């Protein structure tokens, strides 16, 4: 069974640009969550999508947005990039249903560097 | 807001010794407490979790204890091995696996 796939794995952008990151969850998983990981702030929750609807949202500015498609694949977008957006962006999938185990399966992340 | 404090930030042990990592959470409504292990260049991986209706859970060399009154939970690794070296994160949430609030992480080094 394939794991969570994130693309691209590495990217470099300049301030003011925008970026789109993609995540393909484990087959059958309907929930996709996004986390930002930085040395200073650690792992912080961005948002969670379930069946194409945003179910939970973290405390990030509106420059951070996401969406989920009917096949459960998800994208997140960051507009008007700032230096502080440099981070590892992790996507995690889970069954998402109340009866699921709750385990999150993380991808290897997309490392964004903003210059 | 919700907060999870994790200690220590680094931990070095000799192979075969035990390691203990402790976390304290602030949101009394939290009811799900997972522990994740992250190896270099990889995403975090769940190693064990516990729900609020259970005080202790064990899986081979790994155990987790939960004290809801004190709002803290701990990870215990016995008979540590070099492959246990990684960063460990505790987390808390109000629901199964969603909107996890993570601790800052503990770098565990097991010396052989």
Short mmCIF file of C-alpha atoms in Angstrom, two decimals, chain B residues 2-97:
data_model
loop_
_atom_site.label_atom_id
_atom_site.label_comp_id
_atom_site.label_asym_id
_atom_site.label_seq_id
_atom_site.Cartn_x
_atom_site.Cartn_y
_atom_site.Cartn_z
CA UNK B 2 -3.90 25.09 23.82
CA UNK B 3 -0.35 24.27 24.74
CA UNK B 4 1.73 21.14 25.23
CA UNK B 5 5.04 21.35 27.06
CA UNK B 6 7.59 18.60 26.58
CA UNK B 7 10.71 17.77 28.58
CA UNK B 8 13.57 17.20 28.22
CA UNK B 9 14.53 18.75 24.92
CA UNK B 10 17.47 16.34 24.57
CA UNK B 11 18.12 13.02 26.22
CA UNK B 12 21.19 10.82 25.95
CA UNK B 13 21.12 7.29 27.31
CA UNK B 14 23.32 4.25 27.13
CA UNK B 15 22.09 1.32 25.08
CA UNK B 16 19.96 -0.91 27.27
CA UNK B 17 18.94 1.87 29.65
CA UNK B 18 15.44 3.30 29.93
CA UNK B 19 14.30 6.67 28.60
CA UNK B 20 11.42 8.77 29.90
CA UNK B 21 9.90 11.80 28.19
CA UNK B 22 7.24 13.89 29.91
CA UNK B 23 4.51 16.17 28.58
CA UNK B 24 1.99 18.50 30.14
CA UNK B 25 -1.09 19.80 28.36
CA UNK B 26 -3.27 22.81 29.08
CA UNK B 27 -6.61 21.99 27.43
CA UNK B 28 -8.66 19.96 29.89
CA UNK B 29 -10.93 18.87 27.03
CA UNK B 30 -8.09 16.94 25.38
CA UNK B 31 -8.86 13.26 25.23
CA UNK B 32 -6.39 11.76 22.77
CA UNK B 33 -2.62 11.66 23.34
CA UNK B 34 -0.37 10.19 20.65
CA UNK B 35 3.41 9.94 20.52
CA UNK B 36 5.24 10.29 17.23
CA UNK B 37 8.81 9.41 16.28
CA UNK B 38 10.55 11.36 13.54
CA UNK B 39 13.74 10.14 11.93
CA UNK B 40 15.98 12.35 9.86
CA UNK B 41 14.44 13.24 6.52
CA UNK B 42 11.16 11.52 7.26
CA UNK B 43 7.73 12.46 8.46
CA UNK B 44 6.60 11.65 12.01
CA UNK B 45 5.36 8.13 12.63
CA UNK B 46 2.94 7.10 15.35
CA UNK B 47 4.52 4.78 17.91
CA UNK B 48 1.84 4.63 20.58
CA UNK B 49 -1.26 6.52 21.66
CA UNK B 50 -3.60 6.64 24.62
CA UNK B 51 -7.12 7.89 25.19
CA UNK B 52 -8.41 9.65 28.25
CA UNK B 53 -10.35 6.65 29.56
CA UNK B 54 -7.13 4.66 29.95
CA UNK B 55 -4.35 5.30 32.45
CA UNK B 56 -1.60 3.22 30.90
CA UNK B 57 -0.85 1.41 27.67
CA UNK B 58 2.07 -0.78 26.74
CA UNK B 59 3.42 -2.11 23.47
CA UNK B 60 6.54 -4.24 23.84
CA UNK B 61 9.34 -1.88 24.96
CA UNK B 62 7.18 1.24 24.81
CA UNK B 63 4.63 2.39 27.37
CA UNK B 64 2.62 5.54 27.91
CA UNK B 65 1.01 6.72 31.14
CA UNK B 66 -1.65 9.38 31.51
CA UNK B 67 -2.63 11.39 34.58
CA UNK B 68 -5.72 13.41 33.64
CA UNK B 69 -5.95 15.12 37.01
CA UNK B 70 -2.46 16.54 36.68
CA UNK B 71 -2.80 16.89 32.90
CA UNK B 72 0.41 15.14 32.09
CA UNK B 73 1.46 12.05 30.21
CA UNK B 74 4.76 10.27 29.75
CA UNK B 75 6.53 7.99 27.29
CA UNK B 76 8.69 5.19 28.65
CA UNK B 77 11.11 3.27 26.46
CA UNK B 78 12.88 0.32 28.06
CA UNK B 79 15.96 -1.54 26.85
CA UNK B 80 16.82 1.26 24.44
CA UNK B 81 18.57 0.42 21.18
CA UNK B 82 20.56 2.61 18.76
CA UNK B 83 17.65 2.54 16.33
CA UNK B 84 15.53 4.31 18.95
CA UNK B 85 17.61 7.44 18.31
CA UNK B 86 15.25 10.01 16.79
CA UNK B 87 13.11 13.00 17.69
CA UNK B 88 10.02 12.16 19.72
CA UNK B 89 6.93 14.34 19.83
CA UNK B 90 4.01 14.16 22.19
CA UNK B 91 0.68 15.62 21.14
CA UNK B 92 -2.83 16.21 22.39
CA UNK B 93 -6.17 16.73 20.74
CA UNK B 94 -9.86 16.83 21.48
CA UNK B 95 -10.68 14.42 18.70
CA UNK B 96 -9.19 11.35 17.13
CA UNK B 97 -5.98 12.40 15.41
#
